[in-house]
Structures are given as structure tokens and as C-alpha cells.
Coordinates of C-alpha atoms and ligand atoms in Angstrom, one line a residue:
X1 CA -2.0 -24.8 32.1
X2 CA -2.8 -21.2 33.1
X3 CA -1.0 -21.2 36.4
X4 CA 2.4 -22.4 35.0
X5 CA 5.5 -20.5 35.2
X6 CA 6.9 -22.1 32.2
X7 CA 6.2 -20.7 28.8
X8 CA 4.2 -22.7 26.1
X9 CA 6.4 -25.1 24.1
X10 CA 8.9 -25.5 26.9
X11 CA 11.1 -28.4 26.1
X12 CA 10.8 -30.9 28.9
X13 CA 12.9 -34.1 28.6
X14 CA 15.8 -36.3 29.6
X15 CA 19.5 -36.4 28.7
X16 CA 22.1 -39.1 27.8
X17 CA 25.3 -39.7 25.9
X18 CA 26.1 -42.5 23.4
X19 CA 29.2 -43.7 25.4
X20 CA 27.2 -44.1 28.6
X21 CA 24.1 -45.6 26.9
X22 CA 24.5 -47.5 23.7
X23 CA 26.8 -50.2 24.4
X24 CA 27.5 -52.4 21.2
X25 CA 31.0 -50.7 21.2
X26 CA 32.3 -53.1 18.5
X27 CA 29.1 -53.5 16.5
X28 CA 27.8 -51.7 13.1
X29 CA 31.4 -50.9 12.1
X30 CA 32.1 -48.6 15.2
X31 CA 35.6 -47.7 15.9
X32 CA 36.9 -47.4 19.5
X33 CA 36.2 -44.3 21.3
X34 CA 38.4 -42.7 24.2
X35 CA 35.7 -43.8 26.8
X36 CA 35.9 -47.4 25.6
X37 CA 39.3 -47.5 27.2
X38 CA 38.3 -46.4 30.7
X39 CA 37.9 -49.1 33.3
X40 CA 35.8 -49.4 36.3
X41 CA 37.6 -48.8 39.6
X42 CA 35.9 -49.8 42.9
X43 CA 35.2 -47.1 45.4
X44 CA 37.8 -48.2 47.8
X45 CA 40.6 -47.9 45.2
X46 CA 39.4 -44.4 43.9
X47 CA 41.6 -41.5 44.9
X48 CA 38.8 -38.8 44.1
X49 CA 35.5 -38.8 42.1
X50 CA 37.3 -38.5 38.7
X51 CA 38.9 -41.5 37.4
X52 CA 38.3 -41.1 33.9
X53 CA 41.8 -40.1 32.4
X54 CA 44.2 -42.3 30.6
X55 CA 47.4 -40.4 31.2
X56 CA 50.3 -42.1 29.3
X57 CA 51.0 -43.9 26.0
X58 CA 52.2 -46.8 28.1
X59 CA 48.8 -47.0 29.9
X60 CA 47.0 -46.9 26.7
X61 CA 49.1 -49.5 25.2
X62 CA 48.6 -51.8 28.1
X63 CA 44.8 -51.4 28.0
X64 CA 44.7 -52.1 24.4
X65 CA 46.7 -55.3 25.0
X66 CA 44.2 -56.3 27.4
X67 CA 46.6 -56.0 30.5
X68 CA 45.2 -52.9 32.1
X69 CA 41.9 -54.4 33.5
X70 CA 38.9 -56.1 32.1
X71 CA 35.8 -54.2 33.2
X72 CA 35.1 -51.4 30.7
X73 CA 31.4 -50.4 31.5
X74 CA 31.2 -47.9 28.8
X75 CA 31.5 -50.5 26.2
X76 CA 28.4 -52.3 27.3
X77 CA 26.3 -49.2 28.3
X78 CA 22.9 -50.2 28.9
X79 CA 22.4 -51.7 25.5
X80 CA 20.3 -48.8 24.1
X81 CA 21.8 -49.8 20.7
X82 CA 19.4 -52.8 20.6
X83 CA 16.8 -51.6 23.0
X84 CA 16.1 -47.9 21.8
X85 CA 12.5 -48.6 20.8
X86 CA 11.5 -50.0 24.3
X87 CA 13.4 -47.0 25.9
X88 CA 11.9 -44.3 23.7
X89 CA 8.4 -45.6 24.2
X90 CA 9.0 -45.2 28.0
X91 CA 10.2 -41.6 27.5
X92 CA 7.0 -40.9 25.3
X93 CA 4.9 -42.4 28.1
X94 CA 6.4 -39.7 30.4
X95 CA 5.5 -37.2 27.7
X96 CA 9.0 -36.0 26.8
X97 CA 9.0 -33.1 24.4
X98 CA 12.8 -33.7 23.8
X99 CA 15.4 -36.1 24.3
X100 CA 19.1 -35.4 24.4
X101 CA 21.5 -37.9 23.0
X102 CA 24.9 -37.7 21.5
X103 CA 26.0 -39.1 18.2
X104 CA 29.1 -41.4 18.8
X105 CA 31.6 -39.9 16.4
X106 CA 33.4 -43.2 15.9
X107 CA 30.2 -44.8 14.7
X108 CA 30.2 -42.4 11.8
X109 CA 33.9 -42.1 11.4
X110 CA 35.6 -45.1 12.9
X111 CA 39.0 -43.6 12.8
X112 CA 38.0 -39.9 12.9
X113 CA 40.2 -39.0 9.9
X114 CA 38.4 -41.3 7.5
X115 CA 37.1 -39.6 4.4
X116 CA 33.9 -41.8 3.8
X117 CA 31.3 -42.0 6.7
X118 CA 30.2 -45.5 7.9
X119 CA 26.8 -45.9 6.5
X120 CA 25.8 -48.4 9.2
X121 CA 26.3 -45.9 11.9
X122 CA 24.4 -43.2 10.0
X123 CA 21.6 -45.6 9.6
X124 CA 21.5 -46.3 13.3
X125 CA 20.8 -42.9 14.0
X126 CA 18.2 -42.4 11.4
X127 CA 16.1 -45.1 13.1
X128 CA 16.6 -43.5 16.5
X129 CA 15.4 -40.2 15.2
X130 CA 12.6 -41.7 13.4
X131 CA 11.5 -43.4 16.5
X132 CA 11.6 -40.2 18.5
X133 CA 9.7 -38.2 15.9
X134 CA 7.1 -41.0 15.8
X135 CA 6.2 -39.7 19.4
X136 CA 6.7 -36.0 18.6
X137 CA 9.9 -36.0 20.6
X138 CA 12.5 -33.4 19.3
X139 CA 16.0 -34.9 19.3
X140 CA 18.5 -32.7 21.0
X141 CA 21.9 -33.9 19.7
X142 CA 25.4 -33.4 21.0
X143 CA 28.0 -33.8 18.4
X144 CA 30.9 -34.6 20.8
X145 CA 30.2 -36.1 24.3
X146 CA 33.6 -37.5 25.6
X147 CA 33.7 -40.1 22.7
X148 CA 36.0 -39.0 20.1
X149 CA 37.6 -41.6 18.2
X150 CA 40.6 -43.2 19.8
X151 CA 42.7 -43.2 16.8
X152 CA 42.8 -39.6 16.9
X153 CA 44.5 -39.8 20.3
X154 CA 46.9 -42.1 19.1
X155 CA 47.8 -40.5 15.9
X156 CA 47.4 -36.8 16.6
X157 CA 47.5 -36.6 20.5
X158 CA 43.8 -35.4 20.2
X159 CA 42.8 -31.8 19.9
X160 CA 46.5 -30.6 20.4
X161 CA 46.8 -31.0 16.5
X162 CA 45.2 -28.5 14.3
X163 CA 44.0 -31.1 11.9
X164 CA 41.4 -32.2 14.2
X165 CA 39.4 -29.1 13.3
X166 CA 38.8 -30.3 9.8
X167 CA 38.1 -33.8 10.8
X168 CA 35.4 -32.6 13.2
X169 CA 33.8 -30.0 10.7
X170 CA 33.6 -32.8 8.1
X171 CA 31.8 -35.1 10.8
X172 CA 29.6 -32.2 11.7
X173 CA 28.7 -31.5 8.1
X174 CA 28.0 -35.2 7.4
X175 CA 25.4 -35.6 10.0
X176 CA 23.9 -32.1 9.4
X177 CA 23.4 -33.1 5.7
X178 CA 22.1 -36.5 6.7
X179 CA 19.7 -35.5 9.4
X180 CA 18.8 -32.1 8.4
X181 CA 15.0 -33.0 8.0
X182 CA 15.0 -34.7 11.4
X183 CA 17.2 -32.7 13.9
X184 CA 16.8 -29.1 14.6
X185 CA 18.4 -28.6 18.1
X186 CA 22.2 -29.2 18.2
X187 CA 25.0 -28.9 20.7
X188 CA 28.8 -28.8 19.7
X189 CA 31.0 -30.0 22.6
X190 CA 29.6 -31.4 25.8
X191 CA 31.0 -29.7 28.8
X192 CA 33.8 -28.0 26.8
X193 CA 35.4 -26.9 30.0
X194 CA 36.1 -30.5 31.2
X195 CA 39.5 -30.6 29.5
X196 CA 40.9 -28.4 32.2
X197 CA 40.6 -31.1 34.9
X198 CA 40.4 -34.2 32.4
X199 CA 42.5 -33.6 29.3
X200 CA 42.0 -37.1 27.9
X201 CA 38.4 -37.2 28.2
X202 CA 38.0 -33.5 27.2
X203 CA 40.4 -33.3 24.4
X204 CA 41.9 -36.7 23.8
X205 CA 45.3 -35.6 25.2
X206 CA 47.8 -38.0 26.7
X207 CA 49.5 -35.7 29.0
X208 CA 52.9 -37.6 29.0
X209 CA 53.4 -36.6 25.5
X210 CA 53.3 -32.8 26.2
X211 CA 55.9 -30.6 27.8
X212 CA 53.6 -27.8 29.2
X213 CA 50.3 -29.4 30.1
X214 CA 48.3 -26.1 30.4
X215 CA 49.7 -24.8 27.3
X216 CA 48.5 -28.1 25.5
X217 CA 45.1 -28.0 27.1
X218 CA 44.3 -24.3 26.1
X219 CA 45.7 -24.9 22.7
X220 CA 43.5 -27.9 22.2
X221 CA 40.6 -25.8 23.5
X222 CA 41.3 -23.1 21.0
X223 CA 41.0 -25.6 18.1
X224 CA 37.8 -27.0 19.7
X225 CA 36.4 -23.3 19.9
X226 CA 37.2 -22.9 16.2
X227 CA 35.7 -26.2 15.3
X228 CA 32.5 -25.3 17.2
X229 CA 32.3 -22.0 15.4
X230 CA 32.7 -23.6 12.1
X231 CA 30.0 -26.1 13.0
X232 CA 27.8 -23.3 14.0
X233 CA 28.3 -21.7 10.5
X234 CA 27.7 -25.1 8.7
X235 CA 24.6 -25.9 10.8
X236 CA 23.0 -22.6 9.9
X237 CA 23.8 -23.1 6.3
X238 CA 22.7 -26.6 6.0
X239 CA 19.7 -26.4 8.3
X240 CA 18.3 -23.0 8.2
X241 CA 15.8 -23.4 10.9
X242 CA 18.0 -25.0 13.2
X243 CA 19.3 -23.8 16.7
X244 CA 22.9 -24.7 17.8
X245 CA 24.4 -24.1 21.2
X246 CA 27.5 -24.6 23.3
X247 CA 27.6 -26.6 26.6
X248 CA 29.2 -25.8 29.8
X249 CA 29.6 -27.7 33.0
X250 CA 28.5 -24.8 35.1
X251 CA 30.4 -24.2 38.4
X252 CA 28.8 -21.7 40.4
X253 CA 31.3 -20.7 43.0
X254 CA 30.6 -18.9 46.4
X255 CA 33.1 -16.9 48.5
X256 CA 33.6 -18.9 51.6
X257 CA 33.1 -15.6 53.7
X258 CA 32.5 -11.9 52.9
X259 CA 36.2 -11.2 53.2
X260 CA 37.4 -9.3 50.0
X261 CA 40.0 -12.0 49.6
X262 CA 37.4 -14.8 49.3
X263 CA 35.2 -12.7 47.2
X264 CA 37.9 -12.1 44.8
X265 CA 39.1 -15.8 44.8
X266 CA 35.5 -16.8 44.0
X267 CA 35.3 -14.1 41.1
X268 CA 38.4 -15.5 39.6
X269 CA 37.2 -19.1 39.8
X270 CA 34.1 -18.1 38.2
X271 CA 35.9 -16.3 35.4
X272 CA 37.7 -19.7 34.6
X273 CA 34.4 -21.2 34.2
X274 CA 32.8 -18.6 32.1
X275 CA 35.7 -18.2 29.9
X276 CA 34.4 -20.8 27.7
X277 CA 31.0 -19.3 27.2
X278 CA 32.6 -15.9 27.0
X279 CA 34.3 -17.1 23.8
X280 CA 31.5 -19.3 22.3
X281 CA 28.7 -16.6 23.1
X282 CA 30.5 -13.4 22.8
X283 CA 32.8 -14.6 20.2
X284 CA 36.3 -13.4 21.5
X285 CA 38.8 -14.3 24.3
X286 CA 38.1 -12.1 27.3
X287 CA 41.0 -9.9 28.6
X288 CA 41.1 -11.5 32.0
X289 CA 42.2 -14.8 30.2
X290 CA 44.6 -13.3 28.0
X291 CA 46.2 -12.0 31.2
X292 CA 46.0 -15.5 32.8
X293 CA 47.8 -16.9 29.7
X294 CA 50.5 -14.4 29.9
X295 CA 51.1 -15.0 33.6
X296 CA 51.3 -18.7 33.0
X297 CA 53.5 -18.7 30.0
X298 CA 50.7 -20.0 27.7
X299 CA 50.8 -19.0 24.1
X300 CA 47.8 -19.7 21.9
X301 CA 48.6 -20.2 18.2
X302 CA 46.0 -18.8 16.2
X303 CA 45.8 -18.9 12.3
X304 CA 44.6 -15.8 10.3
X305 CA 40.7 -15.9 10.2
X306 CA 40.4 -17.7 13.5
X307 CA 39.3 -14.6 15.4
X308 CA 36.9 -13.7 12.6
X309 CA 35.3 -17.0 12.6
X310 CA 34.8 -16.9 16.4
X311 CA 33.3 -13.4 16.2
X312 CA 31.0 -14.2 13.3
X313 CA 29.6 -17.5 14.4
X314 CA 28.6 -17.4 18.0
X315 CA 26.1 -20.0 19.2
X316 CA 22.3 -19.5 19.2
X317 CA 21.8 -20.5 22.8
X318 CA 23.8 -21.4 25.9
X319 CA 23.3 -24.8 27.5
X320 CA 24.8 -26.3 30.6
X321 CA 24.9 -28.8 33.2
X322 CA 24.1 -28.0 36.7
X323 CA 24.5 -30.4 39.7
X324 CA 26.0 -28.4 42.5
X325 CA 27.6 -25.3 43.7
X326 CA 31.2 -24.7 45.1
X327 CA 33.2 -22.6 47.5
X328 CA 36.3 -20.6 47.1
X329 CA 38.8 -19.3 49.6
X330 CA 41.4 -16.5 49.2
X331 CA 43.6 -18.0 51.9
X332 CA 45.9 -20.5 50.1
X333 CA 47.3 -22.4 53.0
X334 CA 43.9 -22.8 54.6
X335 CA 43.2 -26.6 55.5
X336 CA 40.7 -27.6 53.0
X337 CA 38.0 -30.0 54.0
X338 CA 37.1 -32.9 51.8
X339 CA 33.5 -33.1 50.7
X340 CA 33.3 -31.0 47.7
X341 CA 33.9 -32.4 44.2
X342 CA 36.6 -30.0 43.0
X343 CA 37.5 -27.1 45.5
X344 CA 37.4 -29.4 48.6
X345 CA 35.7 -26.6 50.8
X346 CA 32.4 -27.6 52.4
X347 CA 29.4 -25.3 52.3
X348 CA 27.8 -25.6 55.8
X349 CA 24.5 -24.5 54.6
X350 CA 24.0 -27.4 52.1
X351 CA 23.6 -31.1 52.1
X352 CA 25.7 -33.4 50.0
X353 CA 24.9 -36.4 47.8
X354 CA 26.4 -39.8 48.5
X355 CA 29.2 -38.8 46.0
X356 CA 30.0 -35.7 48.0
X357 CA 28.2 -33.2 45.4
X358 CA 26.8 -30.3 47.4
X359 CA 23.1 -29.9 46.5
X360 CA 22.1 -26.4 45.9
X361 CA 18.6 -25.7 44.1
X362 CA 18.9 -21.9 44.8
X363 CA 22.3 -22.0 43.2
X364 CA 20.6 -23.0 39.9
X365 CA 18.4 -19.8 40.2
X366 CA 21.6 -17.7 40.9
X367 CA 23.5 -19.2 38.1
X368 CA 20.6 -18.8 35.6
X369 CA 20.2 -15.2 36.5
X370 CA 24.0 -14.5 36.3
X371 CA 24.3 -16.1 33.0
X372 CA 21.3 -14.4 31.5
X373 CA 22.5 -11.0 32.7
X374 CA 26.0 -11.6 31.1
X375 CA 24.9 -13.1 27.8
X376 CA 21.3 -12.3 27.0
X377 CA 20.7 -15.4 25.0
X378 CA 18.3 -18.2 25.6
X379 CA 19.5 -20.7 28.2
X380 CA 18.8 -24.5 28.3
X381 CA 19.5 -26.7 31.2
X382 CA 20.5 -29.9 29.5
X383 CA 21.7 -31.9 32.6
X384 CA 20.6 -31.8 36.2
X385 CA 19.7 -34.7 38.6
X386 CA 20.8 -36.7 41.5
X387 CA 23.1 -39.7 41.3
X388 CA 22.1 -42.0 44.1
X389 CA 21.9 -45.6 45.1
X390 CA 18.4 -47.1 44.4
X391 CA 16.9 -50.0 46.1
X392 CA 14.4 -52.4 44.4
X393 CA 11.9 -53.5 47.1
X394 CA 10.6 -57.0 47.2
X395 CA 7.5 -56.0 45.4
X396 CA 9.6 -54.7 42.6
X397 CA 9.0 -50.9 43.4
X398 CA 11.8 -48.3 43.6
X399 CA 10.7 -45.5 45.9
X400 CA 13.2 -42.8 45.0
X401 CA 11.6 -40.0 46.9
X402 CA 15.1 -38.3 47.4
X403 CA 15.4 -37.9 43.6
X404 CA 11.8 -36.4 43.4
X405 CA 12.8 -34.1 46.2
X406 CA 16.0 -33.1 44.4
X407 CA 14.4 -32.5 41.0
X408 CA 11.4 -30.7 42.5
X409 CA 13.5 -28.1 44.2
X410 CA 15.7 -27.4 41.2
X411 CA 12.6 -27.3 38.9
X412 CA 11.0 -24.9 41.2
X413 CA 14.0 -22.6 41.3
X414 CA 14.2 -22.7 37.5
X415 CA 10.4 -21.6 37.6
X416 CA 11.4 -18.7 39.8
X417 CA 14.3 -17.6 37.5
X418 CA 11.7 -17.5 34.7
X419 CA 9.4 -15.3 36.7
X420 CA 12.6 -13.2 37.4
X421 CA 13.0 -12.7 33.7
X422 CA 15.4 -15.3 32.5
X423 CA 14.7 -16.8 29.1
X424 CA 14.9 -20.7 29.3
X425 CA 14.3 -23.0 26.3
X426 CA 14.0 -26.2 28.2
X427 CA 15.1 -28.7 30.8
X428 CA 16.4 -32.2 30.2
X429 CA 17.3 -34.1 33.4
X430 CA 20.5 -36.2 33.2
X431 CA 20.4 -39.8 32.9
X432 CA 16.5 -40.1 32.5
X433 CA 17.2 -43.9 32.3
X434 CA 20.0 -45.4 34.5
X435 CA 23.2 -45.4 32.6
X436 CA 26.9 -45.7 33.3
X437 CA 28.5 -42.8 35.2
X438 CA 30.9 -40.6 33.4
X439 CA 33.1 -39.8 36.3
X440 CA 33.4 -43.3 38.0
X441 CA 32.0 -45.7 35.4
X442 CA 29.7 -47.1 38.0
X443 CA 26.2 -48.4 37.2
X444 CA 25.2 -48.0 40.8
X445 CA 25.3 -44.3 40.5
X446 CA 21.9 -44.0 39.1
X447 CA 20.0 -40.9 37.9
X448 CA 17.1 -42.3 36.1
X449 CA 13.2 -42.3 36.1
X450 CA 13.7 -45.7 34.6
X451 CA 15.6 -48.5 36.5
X452 CA 18.1 -50.8 34.6
X453 CA 18.8 -54.1 36.1
X454 CA 22.7 -54.2 35.8
X455 CA 25.5 -53.9 38.3
X456 CA 28.9 -52.3 38.2
X457 CA 30.3 -55.6 36.8
X458 CA 27.6 -56.0 33.9
X459 CA 25.5 -58.7 35.8
X460 CA 21.8 -58.3 35.4
X461 CA 18.8 -58.8 33.0
X462 CA 19.0 -55.2 31.7
X463 CA 15.3 -55.3 32.3
X464 CA 13.7 -51.7 32.6
X465 CA 11.5 -50.8 35.5
X466 CA 9.7 -47.5 36.3
X467 CA 10.7 -45.7 39.5
X468 CA 8.5 -43.7 41.6
X469 CA 9.9 -40.6 40.1
X470 CA 8.6 -41.8 36.5
X471 CA 4.9 -40.9 37.3
X472 CA 6.0 -37.8 39.1
X473 CA 7.9 -36.5 36.1
X474 CA 5.1 -37.5 33.9
X475 CA 2.8 -35.1 35.7
X476 CA 5.3 -32.4 35.9
X477 CA 5.4 -32.4 32.1
X478 CA 1.6 -32.9 31.7
X479 CA 1.1 -29.6 33.8
X480 CA 3.8 -27.8 32.2
X481 CA 5.6 -27.5 35.5
X482 CA 2.6 -26.3 37.3
X483 CA 2.3 -29.3 39.6
X484 CA 5.6 -30.3 41.1
Ligands
P53_526 P1 28.7 -38.7 36.7 C1 31.8 -33.6 36.6 C2 31.2 -32.6 37.1 C3 29.9 -32.2 36.6 C4 29.4 -33.0 35.4 O1 28.4 -37.2 36.1 C5 30.2 -34.0 34.9 C6 31.4 -34.4 35.5 C7 32.2 -35.5 34.8 O2 31.8 -36.6 35.7 O3 29.7 -34.7 33.8 C8 28.5 -34.5 33.4 O4 28.1 -39.6 35.7 C9 28.6 -35.4 32.0 C10 27.7 -36.5 31.9 C11 27.9 -37.2 33.3 C12 27.0 -36.3 34.3 O5 27.6 -34.9 34.3 O6 30.1 -38.7 36.9 O7 28.3 -34.4 30.9 O8 28.3 -37.3 31.0 O9 27.3 -38.5 33.4 C13 27.0 -36.9 35.8 O10 27.8 -38.8 38.0

């Protein structure tokens, strides 16, 4: 299309994660993953939006003994494990150029510290990748998306233990070697910054086992940075024509007012978010973070060679999720209103989703421009979308105009950012098929172009049904974003 703002070969598609999609949690030799232990908590019993952490040894023991609840939605997912052919055919019908999925680490190494991989797990992803390639859909594969083997939590307290680096690199090399002719686009750790607010899901840490929580989190992150850089190195060696990126939950932060105090608070919030990409793209720890560590009595233990590996093997591109923006205030005792996911301050210029996420399409353009200025590497939006309640009408249709509106506005701003000079590789909308929510384990928080008949308790036929947004997105891709 001549009038498109998007470059030729732009990678349009959808994004998912194994733990929210596959189900079959105990089939094909798979070991338990951390998210297999997270139960559904009904809305009226939830403190806030994030209920995904297992916090203590005792809590984990109870869950394993079957005493901590019986609704584990991520164990069932949406049964992609058995229905991937049907689902991929629907993605192909929409014209997907790429499909983002994760490999479930415990399908390949059930305990995480095993020496030999599980052939049945490897064979499953061979079939999935072959199916995608049959339709010319490029797989975009996340190595670790909140689904590390549970055994690594039990035995090592997750990424706090340096030995995880070797286990992860062995896993990464195994899948690079196996899929080197099928997969060219890779991501290391999904939303690597998630550990700072969810240490169990981000790093496999049971917080009751550590004395200094922040110390443990940042030490675990150091191990992940090193593991990620070594994976980058291995990926380039094993698959020379590959591209491998990092992945950040991008939190664009605005000052509440133009008061310098608020501006400074917003800047410092932003630095805490950009720290992760500073390390992974620039290749070294930024001075503001070293200062933060010093002030908070955090000491990162590094081995000789760690700094070199970070510097020598930065990522090829930067990918991120974008759902909302946030507001920071410099006055600590100010009453914070509820309504924002993390900081609690409401932006009066924005509307919120049914889950209180503040919808901000222009924030996407701002964030794209800011990150491209800072890093000068290609960007990839690998998650964006609207979690909403959908209604199936009597005639079977699902009229998700609100979703179309959300995506249209964001894609439009992405187009404007390209016109502004930002280099963007692609866009994969989150949860292109309805799946289990990461944050709340709900099925009823839906993101898809494809409806899946299942409720929060696992009732339903699992039948797939196109929503109104299905045909809309199909036309977006067909016109390379010219017709929104
Ligand atoms: P759900 C928090 C903030 C932003 C993104 O989230 C987040 C989270 C964690 O909930 O996670 C990403 O399902 C994540 C996906 C997740 C998606 O956003 O809670 O990478 O796994 O499903 C949406 O609505």
C-alpha cells in the first residue's frame, strides 16, 4: 500500500505465552512451572490487580498438598496444546506475519537442572513452528515468560542462585540448536522488570527465605542479565541470521503537575523502569542505579567477566509491552487516589479500563520516541491490547467495538511515531486469542480477536469464535496499517 506509514515487511501479529495458553500442564513429560501453582482469586477477594505471587515456603507446600485451593487456571490455559492447528489457521486467516509465543521451559527441562532435554517437549514445538511456517508466519519466541520450572524455586530459591545462569544457558542453547532453521526472532526474559513488584513470578523467589528482599531481587536480576547476555551470544553463534531482543513492561510516567518536585519524581520512576533496558541495550549498569544500590544497602555480587559479557553482548532490538501510562507525585504524604495500576494516582485526562488501567494511546508514541532517542536500536511492540468483558449476543456475534477503538488509536500513534522517525520492527497485539490473565488468572479478562468459550472456573466448550475485531485486524494487516 502506497499510503501506508508502516515499512514493507512490518511484522504484524499477535502475542501469547505458554503458561496462559497451552494447558496440558502435566502432559508430554512437562514439569510443573511457577504459574501452575497460582490459584484464581475472585474479584471481591482480591486486594489489588496483582495476585500472582506465592510468598512463602509454607504457602507453596500447602498448594502442592492440594490444600491451598483447587482452581489453577494456568494449568488448563485454553488447550492450545491440543488445538494449535485450529488456532494457527485462524491467525493465518487474519494474515499474521508473526506469532509471538513462549517455550515452556519445564516442557524442555522438567526440573530445570536436568542434563538431557525432554524429547516430547521439543517435538511439540517442532510441530507448532512447522504449522506456523506452513502459513509463512514467523515465530517470535520468548525463552522465559513467567514459567520457570518449579523445582528451581524449591531447590535454589530461583534466580537468587548463580547456578540458574548455567541452567538457563543450557536450555537456551538446546532450543537454539533444535530450532535454528525454524526460528529467527527471539526474546530472552519477558518483562524482566516484573521481579521488582512480583519476585516469585519474575525470579522464582520465595520472599520468606531471604533477609533483604530488594537485595535478593536485584541479585537475581543480575543473574538474569548475565544469562540473557550469554543467550544473546549463543543465539548469534548458533543462528547467525537471527535477531534477539530484551523485553520490558514499559511504564511511561508523567509528573502529576509541572512542579519540579513532581517532574523529578517522574524522572526517577522512569529511571527505575529504564534501568533494565539500559543494562541490556547499553551493556552496563547506569550510575543512577549504582547510587540507588548504595543508598539502599544493596550489594550486587558479580563474578569476573560479568561486566564484559554484558558489554559485549547487548541485544539486537528492544521489545516491550505497553498497556497504560502512570503518574508520579513528588509529595510523599499526598493522598493517593485509587484507579491506577501501580502508582495509584489518577490521570484526569485519561479513561480507564474495567481493571483500572489508564488508557493512553499518545503515551505509546511518547514512549516510542523516548526509547528510540535513548537507545537508537529497532523497537518492537510485542504486547498491547485491552482486557475487557465480552458479551456473546444471541446470534453468536461479539461486538467488541471498544477493543477496535483501543487498538486503532494505539496503532495510529505507532504510525505517527514512525513518521516522526522511530524505527519499529513490528506489532504483536497481546492475547490475540482469549487466554488466562497473567495478573488475575481470570478467563473473563479478554484481549482476543478470537473468543474462547470458557469461564473463570474452566466451564465451557473451548469453542473458538471470531469477534468483530477479527475482520478489522485482518484489514489492518492486509493494508499494512493504511486502513485502520
Ligand atoms: P493481564 C502487569 C502490568 C503490565 C503487564 O496482563 C503485565 C503485568 C502483569 O500482569 O503483564 C503482561 O493478563 C504479560 C502478559 C500479560 C499481559 O501483560 O494481567 O507479559 O503475560 O497477560 C496482560 O491482564
